[in-house]
Coordinates of C-alpha atoms in Angstrom, one line a residue:
M1 CA 28.6 -93.0 -41.3
G2 CA 24.8 -93.3 -41.1
I3 CA 22.9 -96.5 -40.4
Q4 CA 24.7 -98.8 -38.1
R5 CA 22.4 -101.7 -37.5
I6 CA 18.8 -103.0 -37.1
E7 CA 17.5 -101.2 -34.1
S8 CA 14.1 -102.9 -33.8
V9 CA 11.5 -104.9 -35.7
T10 CA 7.8 -105.1 -35.2
Y11 CA 5.4 -108.0 -36.1
S12 CA 1.6 -108.0 -36.1
V13 CA 0.4 -111.2 -34.6
D14 CA -3.0 -112.8 -33.7
D15 CA -1.7 -115.3 -31.0
L16 CA 0.6 -113.4 -28.7
G17 CA 1.0 -116.3 -26.3
T18 CA 2.4 -118.6 -29.0
C19 CA 4.7 -116.0 -30.4
R20 CA 5.9 -115.0 -27.0
R21 CA 6.8 -118.6 -26.2
F22 CA 8.6 -119.0 -29.4
F23 CA 11.0 -116.1 -28.8
D24 CA 11.5 -117.1 -25.2
D25 CA 12.6 -120.5 -26.4
F26 CA 14.7 -118.9 -29.1
G27 CA 16.8 -117.2 -26.4
L28 CA 15.7 -113.5 -26.6
L29 CA 15.2 -111.6 -23.3
L30 CA 11.6 -110.6 -22.5
I31 CA 11.6 -107.0 -21.2
E32 CA 8.0 -106.0 -21.4
E33 CA 4.6 -107.7 -21.7
T34 CA 0.9 -106.7 -21.7
D35 CA -2.2 -108.4 -22.9
E36 CA -1.7 -106.7 -26.3
H37 CA 2.1 -106.8 -26.9
A38 CA 5.4 -108.2 -25.9
V39 CA 8.9 -106.8 -26.3
F40 CA 12.1 -108.9 -26.4
E41 CA 15.7 -107.8 -26.5
T42 CA 19.0 -109.1 -27.9
L43 CA 22.2 -108.9 -25.8
A44 CA 23.2 -105.9 -28.0
G45 CA 20.1 -104.0 -27.1
Q46 CA 17.9 -104.4 -30.2
T47 CA 14.2 -105.0 -29.6
L48 CA 11.6 -107.2 -31.2
H49 CA 8.0 -106.1 -30.8
L50 CA 5.0 -108.5 -31.0
D51 CA 1.7 -106.5 -31.3
T52 CA -1.9 -107.7 -31.6
R53 CA -2.8 -104.0 -32.2
P54 CA 0.0 -102.4 -34.2
S55 CA 0.5 -98.7 -34.1
P56 CA -1.5 -96.6 -36.7
L57 CA 1.9 -95.2 -37.8
L58 CA 2.7 -98.5 -39.5
P59 CA 1.6 -99.1 -43.1
P60 CA -0.9 -101.9 -43.9
P61 CA 0.7 -105.4 -44.0
V62 CA 2.1 -106.5 -47.3
E63 CA 0.8 -110.1 -46.8
A64 CA -2.1 -111.8 -45.0
G65 CA -1.7 -113.3 -41.6
N66 CA 1.1 -112.7 -39.1
T67 CA 3.9 -110.8 -40.6
L68 CA 6.7 -108.3 -40.3
R69 CA 5.3 -104.7 -40.3
E70 CA 8.4 -102.5 -39.7
V71 CA 12.2 -102.5 -39.5
V72 CA 13.7 -99.6 -37.6
W73 CA 17.3 -98.7 -38.5
G74 CA 19.7 -97.3 -35.9
V75 CA 21.8 -94.2 -37.0
D76 CA 25.0 -93.2 -35.4
T77 CA 24.5 -89.4 -34.9
P78 CA 21.6 -86.9 -34.6
E79 CA 23.0 -85.0 -37.5
E80 CA 23.1 -88.0 -39.7
L81 CA 19.6 -89.0 -38.6
Q82 CA 18.3 -85.6 -39.6
R83 CA 20.0 -85.8 -42.9
L84 CA 18.4 -89.2 -43.7
V85 CA 15.0 -88.1 -42.5
T86 CA 15.2 -85.0 -44.7
A87 CA 16.2 -87.0 -47.7
V88 CA 13.4 -89.5 -47.3
G89 CA 10.9 -86.7 -46.6
K90 CA 11.5 -85.3 -50.1
V91 CA 9.9 -88.3 -51.7
R92 CA 7.4 -89.6 -49.1
E93 CA 5.7 -88.8 -45.9
V94 CA 7.7 -89.3 -42.6
R95 CA 6.0 -89.2 -39.3
E96 CA 7.8 -89.0 -35.9
S97 CA 6.5 -90.9 -32.9
A98 CA 7.0 -90.0 -29.2
D99 CA 9.9 -92.4 -28.8
G100 CA 12.0 -90.6 -31.4
V101 CA 11.4 -93.0 -34.3
H102 CA 10.7 -91.5 -37.8
H103 CA 8.3 -93.7 -39.6
T104 CA 7.9 -94.1 -43.4
V105 CA 7.4 -96.9 -45.9
D106 CA 9.6 -98.5 -48.6
E107 CA 8.7 -99.2 -52.2
T108 CA 7.2 -102.6 -51.4
G109 CA 5.1 -101.4 -48.5
F110 CA 7.2 -102.5 -45.6
G111 CA 7.4 -100.0 -42.7
V112 CA 10.8 -98.4 -42.4
G113 CA 11.9 -96.5 -39.3
L114 CA 14.9 -94.3 -38.5
T115 CA 16.2 -93.5 -35.0
L116 CA 19.4 -93.1 -33.0
A117 CA 21.3 -96.3 -32.4
R118 CA 21.5 -97.3 -28.8
P119 CA 23.9 -100.3 -28.8
K120 CA 24.8 -102.2 -25.6
D121 CA 28.4 -103.2 -25.1
L122 CA 29.0 -106.9 -25.5
D123 CA 31.7 -108.6 -23.4
L124 CA 32.2 -111.8 -25.5
T125 CA 34.9 -114.4 -25.2
P126 CA 34.5 -117.0 -27.9
R127 CA 34.8 -120.6 -27.0
P128 CA 38.5 -121.5 -27.6
A129 CA 39.1 -124.1 -30.3
N130 CA 41.9 -126.6 -30.6
A131 CA 43.7 -127.9 -33.7
T132 CA 47.2 -129.3 -34.1
G133 CA 49.4 -126.2 -34.5
S134 CA 46.8 -123.9 -33.0
V135 CA 46.0 -124.9 -29.4
N136 CA 43.8 -122.4 -27.5
R137 CA 42.4 -124.6 -24.7
W138 CA 44.5 -126.5 -22.1
N139 CA 43.2 -128.7 -19.2
D140 CA 39.7 -127.4 -19.6
A141 CA 36.8 -129.5 -21.0
L142 CA 34.0 -127.6 -22.8
A143 CA 30.6 -127.5 -21.1
P144 CA 27.4 -127.8 -23.1
I145 CA 25.7 -124.6 -24.1
T146 CA 22.1 -126.1 -24.2
R147 CA 20.5 -122.6 -24.8
A148 CA 21.5 -120.0 -27.4
H149 CA 21.1 -116.4 -26.5
P150 CA 21.4 -114.2 -29.7
L151 CA 24.0 -111.4 -29.6
R152 CA 22.2 -109.3 -32.1
M153 CA 19.9 -109.2 -35.1
C154 CA 22.5 -109.2 -38.0
H155 CA 20.3 -109.1 -41.1
V156 CA 16.8 -109.0 -42.4
A157 CA 15.6 -110.7 -45.7
L158 CA 12.4 -109.5 -47.4
N159 CA 10.6 -111.0 -50.4
I160 CA 9.7 -108.3 -53.0
P161 CA 7.9 -108.7 -56.3
K162 CA 10.1 -108.9 -59.3
P163 CA 8.4 -106.1 -61.1
G164 CA 9.8 -102.9 -59.6
Q165 CA 12.8 -104.6 -58.1
E166 CA 15.2 -101.9 -59.2
E167 CA 13.2 -99.1 -57.5
A168 CA 12.8 -101.3 -54.4
V169 CA 16.6 -101.6 -54.1
A170 CA 17.2 -97.9 -55.0
F171 CA 15.1 -96.8 -51.9
Y172 CA 17.8 -98.4 -49.7
T173 CA 20.9 -97.6 -51.7
D174 CA 20.0 -94.0 -52.9
L175 CA 18.1 -92.7 -49.9
L176 CA 19.5 -94.7 -46.9
G177 CA 23.1 -95.3 -48.0
F178 CA 23.2 -99.1 -48.2
R179 CA 25.6 -100.6 -50.8
P180 CA 25.1 -103.8 -52.8
T181 CA 27.8 -106.4 -51.9
D182 CA 26.4 -109.3 -54.0
V183 CA 23.9 -108.8 -56.8
V184 CA 22.4 -112.2 -57.8
K185 CA 20.5 -111.3 -60.9
P186 CA 18.0 -114.2 -60.8
M187 CA 17.5 -114.1 -57.0
G188 CA 18.1 -110.8 -55.2
V189 CA 20.4 -108.2 -53.9
F190 CA 22.6 -108.4 -50.7
M191 CA 23.3 -105.0 -49.2
Q192 CA 25.5 -103.7 -46.4
A193 CA 24.5 -100.8 -44.1
P194 CA 27.2 -98.1 -44.1
G195 CA 28.1 -98.6 -40.5
D196 CA 28.1 -102.4 -40.5
D197 CA 30.9 -104.8 -41.5
D198 CA 28.8 -107.9 -42.1
Q199 CA 28.8 -109.0 -45.7
H200 CA 25.1 -108.2 -45.7
T201 CA 22.7 -106.4 -43.4
M202 CA 19.8 -106.8 -45.7
L203 CA 18.6 -109.0 -48.5
L204 CA 15.8 -108.2 -51.0
C205 CA 14.7 -111.5 -52.6
H206 CA 13.0 -111.2 -55.9
R207 CA 9.7 -113.2 -56.2
P208 CA 7.5 -113.3 -59.3
D209 CA 4.5 -111.6 -57.6
K210 CA 4.7 -111.9 -53.9
A211 CA 5.9 -109.6 -51.1
G212 CA 6.5 -110.8 -47.5
V213 CA 8.9 -111.5 -44.8
N214 CA 11.6 -114.1 -45.6
H215 CA 13.6 -114.2 -42.4
I216 CA 15.5 -112.3 -39.8
A217 CA 19.0 -113.7 -38.8
Y218 CA 20.3 -113.5 -35.3
E219 CA 24.1 -113.8 -34.6
V220 CA 25.2 -116.2 -31.9
P221 CA 28.8 -116.6 -30.7
G222 CA 29.7 -119.8 -32.6
F223 CA 29.0 -123.1 -34.3
D224 CA 28.0 -124.8 -31.0
D225 CA 25.3 -122.2 -30.4
V226 CA 23.8 -122.7 -33.8
I227 CA 23.6 -126.4 -33.3
E228 CA 22.4 -126.4 -29.7
G229 CA 20.0 -123.5 -30.2
G230 CA 18.3 -125.4 -33.0
N231 CA 18.3 -128.6 -31.0
H232 CA 16.5 -126.7 -28.2
M233 CA 13.9 -125.3 -30.5
I234 CA 13.1 -128.7 -31.9
S235 CA 12.9 -130.2 -28.4
R236 CA 10.3 -127.5 -27.6
G237 CA 8.2 -128.5 -30.5
W238 CA 9.1 -125.9 -33.1
R239 CA 9.7 -126.9 -36.7
E240 CA 13.1 -126.6 -38.4
A241 CA 13.0 -124.9 -41.9
R242 CA 16.4 -125.9 -43.2
K243 CA 19.1 -128.4 -42.3
L244 CA 22.1 -127.2 -40.6
G245 CA 24.6 -125.8 -43.2
R246 CA 26.9 -123.0 -44.2
H247 CA 25.9 -120.4 -46.8
T248 CA 27.8 -119.7 -50.0
V249 CA 27.1 -115.9 -50.0
G250 CA 28.2 -114.6 -46.6
S251 CA 29.8 -117.9 -45.5
N252 CA 27.8 -118.1 -42.2
V253 CA 26.8 -121.3 -40.5
F254 CA 23.0 -121.3 -40.4
R255 CA 20.0 -123.0 -38.9
F256 CA 16.4 -121.9 -39.7
V257 CA 13.2 -122.3 -37.7
H258 CA 9.7 -121.5 -38.9
A259 CA 8.3 -118.6 -36.8
P260 CA 4.6 -118.3 -35.8
C261 CA 5.0 -114.5 -36.2
G262 CA 5.6 -115.0 -40.0
G263 CA 8.6 -116.1 -42.1
R264 CA 11.5 -117.8 -40.4
V265 CA 14.3 -116.9 -38.0
E266 CA 17.9 -117.9 -38.4
Y267 CA 20.7 -118.7 -35.9
A268 CA 23.8 -117.5 -37.7
A269 CA 27.5 -117.6 -36.8
D270 CA 30.9 -116.8 -38.5
M271 CA 29.6 -114.4 -41.1
D272 CA 32.0 -112.8 -43.6
R273 CA 33.2 -109.3 -42.6
V274 CA 33.9 -107.0 -45.5
D275 CA 35.1 -103.5 -46.1
D276 CA 34.8 -101.1 -49.1
S277 CA 37.5 -103.0 -50.9
Y278 CA 35.1 -105.9 -51.2
G279 CA 33.2 -104.0 -54.0
T280 CA 30.1 -105.4 -55.6
N281 CA 30.0 -109.0 -56.9
V282 CA 27.5 -109.5 -59.8
H283 CA 26.3 -113.0 -60.3
E284 CA 24.6 -113.8 -63.6
T285 CA 23.4 -117.1 -62.2
T286 CA 22.4 -118.0 -58.7
P287 CA 25.3 -119.5 -56.7
P288 CA 24.5 -122.7 -54.7
H289 CA 22.6 -121.8 -51.6
H290 CA 25.1 -123.5 -49.3
I291 CA 28.7 -124.7 -49.2
W292 CA 27.5 -127.7 -47.3
T293 CA 24.5 -129.0 -45.4
L294 CA 24.3 -131.8 -42.9
V295 CA 23.9 -135.2 -44.5
S296 CA 23.1 -138.4 -42.6
N297 CA 22.6 -142.1 -43.5
R298 CA 18.8 -141.4 -43.6
D299 CA 19.4 -139.1 -46.6
Q300 CA 21.0 -142.0 -48.4
Q301 CA 18.5 -144.7 -47.5
D302 CA 17.1 -144.9 -51.0
A303 CA 20.5 -144.8 -52.7
P304 CA 21.7 -148.1 -54.2
A305 CA 24.3 -150.0 -52.2
S306 CA 27.8 -149.7 -53.5

């Protein structure tokens, strides 16, 4: 099928200690650390790299400061990996590193890598929920989660300049096999990797003249994990970027936190799963960002009394 998932991401950072603490609090697993870099892992085996001295195989950063430098995509078979590398190599330089990653660059300047996917099996039992007519939990009270541990990186969102947006999207659709699932003409294009079943694996957000990382989303098992993961991040001093809510496109519950490595990270749960019959939805206007977000009395404090 081709690309299955995000295999790894790399950020260039100037304060490794702060960024390391952030992702430790976020719930990723630290698997390697030196004075110059740190590597974290999701439960599904994807890796996040924080580098103070990024590899010379990476292209220059697309924005100033700490930022995302490369997304490496995991491919299902050696034959399919070679096919993709050959196709990309016809239009731009591809360089292979010792770890088997083929490095290139997309139309916007973000690093793009291709390698064999190495997923870890997940043994996940969702927390059982009760409702009248559908009881899944008897004589067993739920315990607090307190810490969220992301299952996997589920999608990446990049800001791209509006000029050249069609060519930027075509790099992923024509060369790498992504398919548009929702095209929001004023805002961006949601795309699904051929071996994924999430409603989107990637989002390219149109901006008037600015490129940069928007966010990377991490799937957690459920609604409680989204809430308690965000609560823990706030208790550790990190700053929330959006109120708790549920997206319109994709339907996932979300909570965003500003990341010191650049952009934001998202706890996400209950994303729409779609197959080829979903087709491509074209939106002439931008749908509402969310179906709902959390509202409290504090949000209504200036409203006139009824």
